[in-house]
Structures are given as C-alpha cells and as structure tokens.
Coordinates of C-alpha atoms in Angstrom, one line a residue:
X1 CA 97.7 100.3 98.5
X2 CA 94.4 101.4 98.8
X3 CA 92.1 103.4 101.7
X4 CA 89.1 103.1 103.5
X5 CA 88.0 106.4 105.3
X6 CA 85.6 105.6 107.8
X7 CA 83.6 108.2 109.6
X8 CA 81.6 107.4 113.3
X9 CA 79.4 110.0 114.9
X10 CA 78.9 109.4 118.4
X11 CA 78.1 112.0 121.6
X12 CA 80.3 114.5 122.1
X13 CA 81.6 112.7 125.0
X14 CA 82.0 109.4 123.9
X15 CA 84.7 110.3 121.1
X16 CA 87.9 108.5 123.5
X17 CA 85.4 105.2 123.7
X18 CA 84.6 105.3 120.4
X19 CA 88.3 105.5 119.5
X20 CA 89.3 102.3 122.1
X21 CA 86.5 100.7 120.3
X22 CA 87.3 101.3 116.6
X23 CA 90.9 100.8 117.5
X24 CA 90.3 97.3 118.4
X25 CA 87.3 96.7 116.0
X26 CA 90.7 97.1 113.5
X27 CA 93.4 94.8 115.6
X28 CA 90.5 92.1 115.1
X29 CA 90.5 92.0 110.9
X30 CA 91.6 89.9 109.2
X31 CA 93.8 92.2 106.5
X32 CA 94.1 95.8 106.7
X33 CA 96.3 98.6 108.7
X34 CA 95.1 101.3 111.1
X35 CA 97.5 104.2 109.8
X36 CA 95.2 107.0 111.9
X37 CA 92.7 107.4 114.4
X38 CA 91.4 111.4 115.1
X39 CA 88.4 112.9 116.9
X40 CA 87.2 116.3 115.2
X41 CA 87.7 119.5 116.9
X42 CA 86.7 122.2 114.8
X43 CA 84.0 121.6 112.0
X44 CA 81.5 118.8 112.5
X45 CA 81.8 118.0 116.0
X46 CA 81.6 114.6 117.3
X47 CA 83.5 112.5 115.2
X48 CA 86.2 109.8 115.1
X49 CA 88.1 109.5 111.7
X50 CA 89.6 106.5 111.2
X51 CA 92.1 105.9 108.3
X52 CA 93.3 102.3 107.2
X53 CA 95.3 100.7 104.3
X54 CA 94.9 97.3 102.2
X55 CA 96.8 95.9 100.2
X56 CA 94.4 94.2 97.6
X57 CA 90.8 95.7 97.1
X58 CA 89.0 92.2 98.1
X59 CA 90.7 92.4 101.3
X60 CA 89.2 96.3 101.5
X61 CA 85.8 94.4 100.2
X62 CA 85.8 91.9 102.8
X63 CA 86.1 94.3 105.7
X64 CA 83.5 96.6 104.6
X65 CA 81.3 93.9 104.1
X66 CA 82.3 92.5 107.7
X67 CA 81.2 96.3 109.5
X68 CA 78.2 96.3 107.0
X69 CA 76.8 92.8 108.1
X70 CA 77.7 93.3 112.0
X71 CA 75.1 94.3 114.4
X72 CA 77.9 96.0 116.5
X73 CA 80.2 97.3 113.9
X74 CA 83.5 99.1 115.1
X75 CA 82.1 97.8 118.7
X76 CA 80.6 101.5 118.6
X77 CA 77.6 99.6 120.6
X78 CA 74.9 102.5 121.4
X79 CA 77.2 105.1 121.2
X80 CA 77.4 105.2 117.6
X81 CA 75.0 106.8 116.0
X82 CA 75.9 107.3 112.5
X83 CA 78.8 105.8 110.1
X84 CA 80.4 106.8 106.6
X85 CA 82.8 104.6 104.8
X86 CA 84.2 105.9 101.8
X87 CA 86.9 103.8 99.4
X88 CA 90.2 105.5 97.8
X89 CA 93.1 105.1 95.7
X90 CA 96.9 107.6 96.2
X91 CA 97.5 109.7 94.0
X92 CA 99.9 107.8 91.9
X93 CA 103.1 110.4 91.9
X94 CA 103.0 110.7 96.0
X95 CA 105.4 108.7 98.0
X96 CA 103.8 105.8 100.2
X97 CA 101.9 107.0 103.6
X98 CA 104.2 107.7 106.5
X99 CA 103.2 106.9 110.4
X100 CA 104.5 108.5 113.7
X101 CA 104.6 112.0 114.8
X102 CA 103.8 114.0 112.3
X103 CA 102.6 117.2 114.3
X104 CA 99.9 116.8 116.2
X105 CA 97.2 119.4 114.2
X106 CA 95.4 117.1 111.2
X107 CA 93.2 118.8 108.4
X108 CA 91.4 116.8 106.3
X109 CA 90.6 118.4 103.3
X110 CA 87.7 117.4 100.9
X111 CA 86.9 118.7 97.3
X112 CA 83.6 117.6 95.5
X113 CA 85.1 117.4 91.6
X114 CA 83.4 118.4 88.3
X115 CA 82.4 114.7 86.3
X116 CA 86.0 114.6 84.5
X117 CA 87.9 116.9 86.9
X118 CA 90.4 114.2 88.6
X119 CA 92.9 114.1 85.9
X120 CA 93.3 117.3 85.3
X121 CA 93.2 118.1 89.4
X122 CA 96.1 115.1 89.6
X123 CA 98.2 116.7 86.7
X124 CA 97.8 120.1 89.0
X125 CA 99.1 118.8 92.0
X126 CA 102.1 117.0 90.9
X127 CA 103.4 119.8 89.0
X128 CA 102.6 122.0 92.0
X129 CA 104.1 119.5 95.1
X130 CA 107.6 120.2 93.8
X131 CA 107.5 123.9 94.0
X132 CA 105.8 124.0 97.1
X133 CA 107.6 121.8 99.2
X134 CA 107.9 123.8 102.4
X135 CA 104.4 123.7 102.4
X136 CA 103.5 120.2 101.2
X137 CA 106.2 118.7 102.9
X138 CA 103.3 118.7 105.5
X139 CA 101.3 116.4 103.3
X140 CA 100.1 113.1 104.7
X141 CA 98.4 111.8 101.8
X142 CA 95.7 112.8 99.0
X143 CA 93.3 110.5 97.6
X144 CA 90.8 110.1 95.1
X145 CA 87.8 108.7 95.7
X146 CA 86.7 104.8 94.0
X147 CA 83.0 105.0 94.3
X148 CA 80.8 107.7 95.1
X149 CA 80.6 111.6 93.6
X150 CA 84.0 112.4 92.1
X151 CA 86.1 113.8 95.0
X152 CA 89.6 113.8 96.7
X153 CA 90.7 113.9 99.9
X154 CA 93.5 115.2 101.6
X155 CA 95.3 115.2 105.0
X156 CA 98.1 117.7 106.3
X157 CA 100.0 117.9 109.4
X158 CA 100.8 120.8 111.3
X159 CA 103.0 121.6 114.5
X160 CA 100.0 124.2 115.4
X161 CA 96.9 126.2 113.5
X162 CA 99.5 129.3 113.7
X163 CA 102.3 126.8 111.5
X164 CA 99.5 126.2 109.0
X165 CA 98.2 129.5 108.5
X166 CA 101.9 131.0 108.0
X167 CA 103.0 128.5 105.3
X168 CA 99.6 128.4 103.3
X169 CA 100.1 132.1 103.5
X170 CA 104.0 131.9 102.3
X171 CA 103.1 129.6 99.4
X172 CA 100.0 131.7 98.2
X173 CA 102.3 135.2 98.7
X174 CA 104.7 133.1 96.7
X175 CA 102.3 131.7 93.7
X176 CA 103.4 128.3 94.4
X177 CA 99.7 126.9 95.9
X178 CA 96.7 126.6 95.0
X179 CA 97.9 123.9 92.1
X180 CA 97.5 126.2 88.7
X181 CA 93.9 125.1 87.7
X182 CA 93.5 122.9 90.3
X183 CA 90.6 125.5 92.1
X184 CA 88.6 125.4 88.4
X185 CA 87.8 121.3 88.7
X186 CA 86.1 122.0 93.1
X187 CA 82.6 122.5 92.6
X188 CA 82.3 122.1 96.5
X189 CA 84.9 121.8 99.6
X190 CA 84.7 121.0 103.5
X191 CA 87.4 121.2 105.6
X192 CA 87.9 119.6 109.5
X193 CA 90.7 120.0 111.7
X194 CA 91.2 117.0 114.2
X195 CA 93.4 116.1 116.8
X196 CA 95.2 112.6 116.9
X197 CA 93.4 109.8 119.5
X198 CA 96.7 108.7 121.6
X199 CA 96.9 105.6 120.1
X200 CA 96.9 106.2 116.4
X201 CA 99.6 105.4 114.4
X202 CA 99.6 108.6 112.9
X203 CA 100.2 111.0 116.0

C-alpha cells in the first residue's frame, strides 16, 4: 500500500465545503481509498488534510496526474486557494492502517531528515514501538516520504490534548520515547493537531 497526503488551503470558513468537496472529488476515482479527512485546528489554520491509500503506485500516478490536469481539482472551485500533494510508503514493520473511531484528537507529525537519516530513523522506531506501546498504541500510521526532501510523517490519535500530553509525558518519564537516536537524524519538525471532518473514515 502506498499514500498520497494531500493538503488544501481554503478560507477559514470554507473548511466543511472543502471537505464535502474533496470527499466526493475521491468517491469519483477511479482506484484509491479515502482513509481520512481532517480540518486543522491548531497550527496552520485553514486546512483540510486528506489521507488516501493505493494499492499500486500507477494507480497513485494516475490520480495525481488527474487533480494535476483538472481545472477544478478536488471540486475545491474558488474556495481553494492552495494545494500540496506529497507521495509515501509505511514503514515496513507497522501493521496495516486501521479506520473508524480512533479518538477524535489527530496530530500529524512531520520530521525534515538528514540526506541518509531514514534507515537509521526506521531502525529507531521499531525497536522503540514495542517498548512504548501504551503510548504508540495511539499510532495511526508513519510514513516516509517517496519524492521530495527526506522526511516522515506521522499521525496519532488521542481521546483529548490532556490524554496525549499524559502519555508522551509517561513514556519520556519512563525512557521508552523519543526512539534512541531517532531525534539525531530531524534537522526540522512541524506539528498540527486536527479534528476529524464527520465523514472521514478515520473519525
């Protein structure tokens, strides 16, 4: 499975019609799941997130080339008034994506690598997820990046901001997160919390 990560900027007030739109822009392709559709709330503001799955990269190809080559794409229309898509592969030792309600309160997490970092960053996190599992249990997935600046990407789910903070805070009292060398490979990090749109699969 791969990802597409697709970023719309729209006015503030437009983020529930640019998630209808997007939402629909994706019931129309031709290959390709929606797993997640999310408006920021805290970091940059006036965004929609949307997260999808393919199962071979031409079909990932074809759809980027179909929102690249629209004049309307993601039916964003006027509203939209910038867009971001961004290719990615799992890391290999996680266990496939899972939808539904997962708690409400998304963070996604991303880390601008040193040229050469990702291996040792992927050897880092699976000897870390183990240990950690109160915490990472709250793991949706983690990426790395297929074109572009070497990067991953990450996305938890929490119940609240007050459940996040206490178990990042339990597993860094405890020695079991950050992943051991894992911090050495980030030359740069941004982080957004953003709250599920009511029909994304991921809720």
């Amino acid at each position: 499975m791969l990802y597409e990560l697709t970023t719309l900027s729209c006015p503030l007030l437009a983020l529930a019609q640019i998630c209808e739109r997007a939402r629909a822009w994706a019931a129309e392709a031709e290959a390709g799941t929606l797993l997640g559709c999310w408006r920021t709330d805290i970091g940059t503001l006036g965004q929609v997130i949307v997260l999808r799955g393919f199962d071979a990269p031409e079909a990932m190809t074809a759809e980027r080339r179909r929102a690249l080559m629209s004049a309307n794409p993601f039916h964003g229309g006027d509203l939209l008034t910038a867009m971001t898509m961004d290719s990615y592969a799992p890391f290999p030792f996680l266990p496939p994506l899972r939808t539904g309600a997962r708690g409400g309160v998304y963070e996604v997490r991303t880390y601008r690598l040193r040229p050469g970092g990702l291996a040792p960053t992927l050897s880092a996190w699976e000897a870390a997820i183990g240990p950690a599992k109160a915490y990472t249990d709250h793991l949706v997935t983690n990426l790395y990046a297929l074109d572009g600046p070497p990067r991953i990407t990450h996305i938890w789910a929490f119940a609240s901001l007050e459940e996040r903070a206490r178990l990042r805070g339990e597993a860094y009292a405890a020695g079991l997160w950050p992943p051991k060398g894992g911090p050495d490979q980030i030359l740069a990090a941004t982080s957004t919390i953003a709250l599920p749109d009511p029909g994304s699969p991921l809720s």
